[in-house]
Amino acid sequence: MSIPPLAGIASYADAAKPGFSVEATVQRLVRYAWAEKCTMEVCLYWMNPTPEWEFKEALSLHQYLAADHAAQLRVRVSEMRNPPPRMDISPDRQLDTFFEELLCADDTLEKLVGLYRVLKPALLSAYQDHQDRANPLVDAPTRRILRLFILEEEDAVHWGEAALAAVIQTEDDRQRAQAWEEHLTAYLAAAGGIND
């Protein structure tokens, strides 16, 4: 009989693979926390002027989750660095420029595209990449919180695609959605994405 090693977190071979350094992990987590804070603010900003009740419900939920993600990331950073780095200032002006452009969305279609075809998929991709590349044993606490974030971002992206399917009614809508997605994607790419 062979009992699985390392409490099932990883095999010895996987645990021996290099992952991110502490410094690289902290830099990424600070950036994620800022992106989540900005996501929360976007959802809050759009709450009142959004006419569709169902979208307001999603904004409310996703605002709450973004705030929770930011808080968990702050705690994790403080576990890794004492004193923790400042997390009340932007880590990247170009990332802020992306969020400023996102806030320029004209209507529900553009808001949905910005959140659920650009921002949320980028967060999901960043978290999945980090999860895949982090050492499963040494950075198990970070991977644990990212595992939850990934599930929640997948749910958000799935809801957003269903909402967009309901909102995109014409070829003009489809073209506008595609143009806005490309526009915002270019801004996010200029910032190096979520995980830089």
CSV table of C-alpha atoms in Angstrom, one decimal:
chain,number,residue,atom,x,y,z
A,1,MET,CA,0.0,0.0,0.0
A,2,SER,CA,1.3,3.4,-0.9
A,3,ILE,CA,-0.3,6.4,0.9
A,4,PRO,CA,-0.3,9.5,-1.3
A,5,PRO,CA,2.5,12.0,-0.3
A,6,LEU,CA,2.3,15.6,0.7
A,7,ALA,CA,-1.4,15.4,1.8
A,8,GLY,CA,-2.4,15.0,-1.8
A,9,ILE,CA,-1.3,18.6,-2.7
A,10,ALA,CA,1.3,17.3,-5.1
A,11,SER,CA,3.6,14.5,-6.0
A,12,TYR,CA,7.2,14.8,-5.0
A,13,ALA,CA,8.2,15.3,-8.6
A,14,ASP,CA,5.7,18.2,-9.0
A,15,ALA,CA,6.8,19.7,-5.6
A,16,ALA,CA,10.4,19.7,-6.8
A,17,LYS,CA,9.6,21.9,-9.9
A,18,PRO,CA,10.5,25.6,-9.7
A,19,GLY,CA,7.6,28.0,-9.4
A,20,PHE,CA,7.5,31.7,-8.9
A,21,SER,CA,9.8,33.4,-6.4
A,22,VAL,CA,8.2,35.1,-3.4
A,23,GLU,CA,9.0,38.5,-5.0
A,24,ALA,CA,7.4,37.5,-8.3
A,25,THR,CA,4.3,36.1,-6.5
A,26,VAL,CA,3.9,39.2,-4.4
A,27,GLN,CA,4.2,41.5,-7.5
A,28,ARG,CA,1.5,39.5,-9.3
A,29,LEU,CA,-0.8,39.4,-6.3
A,30,VAL,CA,-0.5,43.1,-5.8
A,31,ARG,CA,-1.5,43.6,-9.4
A,32,TYR,CA,-4.4,41.2,-9.1
A,33,ALA,CA,-5.6,42.9,-6.0
A,34,TRP,CA,-5.6,46.3,-7.8
A,35,ALA,CA,-7.4,44.8,-10.8
A,36,GLU,CA,-10.1,43.4,-8.5
A,37,LYS,CA,-10.4,46.7,-6.6
A,38,CYS,CA,-10.9,48.5,-10.0
A,39,THR,CA,-13.4,45.8,-11.0
A,40,MET,CA,-15.4,46.4,-7.9
A,41,GLU,CA,-15.4,50.2,-8.6
A,42,VAL,CA,-16.5,49.7,-12.2
A,43,CYS,CA,-19.5,47.5,-11.0
A,44,LEU,CA,-20.4,50.1,-8.4
A,45,TYR,CA,-20.1,53.0,-10.9
A,46,TRP,CA,-22.4,51.2,-13.3
A,47,MET,CA,-25.0,50.1,-10.8
A,48,ASN,CA,-27.4,53.0,-10.8
A,49,PRO,CA,-27.3,54.0,-14.6
A,50,THR,CA,-27.9,50.4,-15.7
A,51,PRO,CA,-31.6,49.9,-16.6
A,52,GLU,CA,-31.8,46.1,-16.8
A,53,TRP,CA,-32.6,44.6,-13.4
A,54,GLU,CA,-30.9,41.3,-14.2
A,55,PHE,CA,-27.6,43.2,-15.1
A,56,LYS,CA,-27.9,45.1,-11.8
A,57,GLU,CA,-28.1,41.8,-10.0
A,58,ALA,CA,-24.9,40.6,-11.7
A,59,LEU,CA,-23.1,43.8,-11.0
A,60,SER,CA,-24.0,43.5,-7.4
A,61,LEU,CA,-22.8,39.9,-7.1
A,62,HIS,CA,-19.6,40.6,-9.1
A,63,GLN,CA,-18.9,43.8,-7.1
A,64,TYR,CA,-19.1,41.7,-3.9
A,65,LEU,CA,-16.9,39.0,-5.3
A,66,ALA,CA,-14.3,41.4,-6.6
A,67,ALA,CA,-14.1,43.1,-3.1
A,68,ASP,CA,-13.7,39.7,-1.5
A,69,HIS,CA,-11.0,38.7,-3.9
A,70,ALA,CA,-9.1,41.9,-3.3
A,71,ALA,CA,-9.4,41.4,0.5
A,72,GLN,CA,-8.1,37.8,0.3
A,73,LEU,CA,-5.2,38.9,-1.9
A,74,ARG,CA,-4.2,41.6,0.5
A,75,VAL,CA,-4.2,39.1,3.4
A,76,ARG,CA,-2.0,36.7,1.3
A,77,VAL,CA,0.4,39.5,0.4
A,78,SER,CA,0.7,40.4,4.1
A,79,GLU,CA,1.5,36.8,4.9
A,80,MET,CA,4.3,36.8,2.4
A,81,ARG,CA,5.8,40.2,3.1
A,82,ASN,CA,6.2,42.1,6.4
A,83,PRO,CA,5.6,44.9,6.2
A,84,PRO,CA,3.5,44.4,3.1
A,85,PRO,CA,4.0,46.7,0.1
A,86,ARG,CA,1.6,49.5,-0.4
A,87,MET,CA,-1.6,48.3,-2.0
A,88,ASP,CA,-3.5,51.6,-2.1
A,89,ILE,CA,-1.6,52.9,-5.1
A,90,SER,CA,-1.7,51.7,-8.6
A,91,PRO,CA,1.1,49.2,-9.7
A,92,ASP,CA,0.8,50.3,-13.3
A,93,ARG,CA,-0.6,53.5,-14.9
A,94,GLN,CA,-1.4,51.6,-18.1
A,95,LEU,CA,-3.6,49.2,-16.2
A,96,ASP,CA,-5.5,52.3,-14.9
A,97,THR,CA,-5.8,53.6,-18.4
A,98,PHE,CA,-7.5,50.3,-19.4
A,99,PHE,CA,-10.0,50.7,-16.5
A,100,GLU,CA,-10.6,54.4,-17.4
A,101,GLU,CA,-11.4,53.3,-21.0
A,102,LEU,CA,-13.7,50.5,-19.8
A,103,LEU,CA,-15.7,53.1,-17.9
A,104,CYS,CA,-16.4,54.9,-21.2
A,105,ALA,CA,-18.9,52.2,-22.2
A,106,ASP,CA,-21.9,53.8,-23.7
A,107,ASP,CA,-24.6,51.2,-23.0
A,108,THR,CA,-25.5,47.8,-21.6
A,109,LEU,CA,-24.0,46.0,-24.6
A,110,GLU,CA,-20.6,47.7,-24.2
A,111,LYS,CA,-20.7,47.2,-20.5
A,112,LEU,CA,-21.3,43.5,-20.9
A,113,VAL,CA,-18.6,43.2,-23.5
A,114,GLY,CA,-16.1,45.1,-21.4
A,115,LEU,CA,-16.8,43.1,-18.2
A,116,TYR,CA,-17.5,39.6,-19.6
A,117,ARG,CA,-15.6,39.4,-22.8
A,118,VAL,CA,-12.5,41.4,-21.9
A,119,LEU,CA,-11.9,41.9,-18.1
A,120,LYS,CA,-13.3,38.7,-16.6
A,121,PRO,CA,-11.7,36.4,-19.2
A,122,ALA,CA,-8.4,38.3,-18.6
A,123,LEU,CA,-8.7,37.8,-14.8
A,124,LEU,CA,-9.6,34.1,-15.4
A,125,SER,CA,-6.6,33.6,-17.7
A,126,ALA,CA,-4.2,35.3,-15.2
A,127,TYR,CA,-5.4,33.1,-12.3
A,128,GLN,CA,-5.2,29.9,-14.4
A,129,ASP,CA,-1.7,30.8,-15.6
A,130,HIS,CA,-0.6,31.5,-12.0
A,131,GLN,CA,-2.2,28.3,-10.7
A,132,ASP,CA,-0.4,26.3,-13.4
A,133,ARG,CA,3.0,27.8,-12.9
A,134,ALA,CA,3.1,28.2,-9.1
A,135,ASN,CA,4.8,25.5,-7.1
A,136,PRO,CA,2.0,23.4,-5.7
A,137,LEU,CA,3.6,22.7,-2.4
A,138,VAL,CA,5.5,25.9,-1.6
A,139,ASP,CA,2.7,28.2,-2.7
A,140,ALA,CA,-0.2,26.0,-1.7
A,141,PRO,CA,-1.9,28.9,0.1
A,142,THR,CA,-1.9,31.1,-3.0
A,143,ARG,CA,-3.1,28.3,-5.2
A,144,ARG,CA,-5.9,27.6,-2.7
A,145,ILE,CA,-7.4,31.1,-3.1
A,146,LEU,CA,-6.9,31.1,-6.8
A,147,ARG,CA,-8.8,27.9,-7.1
A,148,LEU,CA,-11.8,29.6,-5.7
A,149,PHE,CA,-11.3,32.7,-7.8
A,150,ILE,CA,-11.1,30.6,-11.0
A,151,LEU,CA,-14.4,28.9,-10.2
A,152,GLU,CA,-16.1,32.3,-9.6
A,153,GLU,CA,-14.6,33.9,-12.7
A,154,GLU,CA,-15.7,31.0,-14.8
A,155,ASP,CA,-19.3,31.4,-13.5
A,156,ALA,CA,-19.1,35.2,-14.2
A,157,VAL,CA,-17.9,34.6,-17.8
A,158,HIS,CA,-20.6,32.0,-18.4
A,159,TRP,CA,-23.3,34.4,-17.1
A,160,GLY,CA,-21.9,37.2,-19.2
A,161,GLU,CA,-21.9,35.2,-22.4
A,162,ALA,CA,-25.6,34.3,-21.8
A,163,ALA,CA,-26.4,37.9,-21.1
A,164,LEU,CA,-24.7,39.0,-24.3
A,165,ALA,CA,-26.5,36.4,-26.3
A,166,ALA,CA,-29.8,38.0,-25.1
A,167,VAL,CA,-28.6,41.6,-25.8
A,168,ILE,CA,-27.0,41.1,-29.2
A,169,GLN,CA,-30.0,41.1,-31.5
A,170,THR,CA,-28.7,42.5,-34.9
A,171,GLU,CA,-25.7,42.4,-37.1
A,172,ASP,CA,-25.0,46.0,-36.0
A,173,ASP,CA,-25.0,44.9,-32.4
A,174,ARG,CA,-22.5,42.1,-33.2
A,175,GLN,CA,-20.2,44.5,-35.0
A,176,ARG,CA,-20.4,47.0,-32.2
A,177,ALA,CA,-19.6,44.3,-29.7
A,178,GLN,CA,-16.7,43.1,-31.7
A,179,ALA,CA,-15.3,46.6,-32.2
A,180,TRP,CA,-15.6,47.4,-28.5
A,181,GLU,CA,-14.0,44.1,-27.5
A,182,GLU,CA,-11.0,44.7,-29.8
A,183,HIS,CA,-10.7,48.3,-28.6
A,184,LEU,CA,-10.6,47.3,-24.9
A,185,THR,CA,-8.4,44.3,-25.6
A,186,ALA,CA,-5.8,46.7,-27.2
A,187,TYR,CA,-5.8,48.8,-24.0
A,188,LEU,CA,-5.3,45.8,-21.8
A,189,ALA,CA,-2.6,44.4,-24.0
A,190,ALA,CA,-0.8,47.8,-23.8
A,191,ALA,CA,-0.8,47.3,-20.0
A,192,GLY,CA,0.7,43.8,-20.3
A,193,GLY,CA,-2.6,42.1,-19.4
A,194,ILE,CA,-3.6,41.4,-15.9
A,195,ASN,CA,-0.6,39.3,-14.9
A,196,ASP,CA,1.9,41.6,-16.7
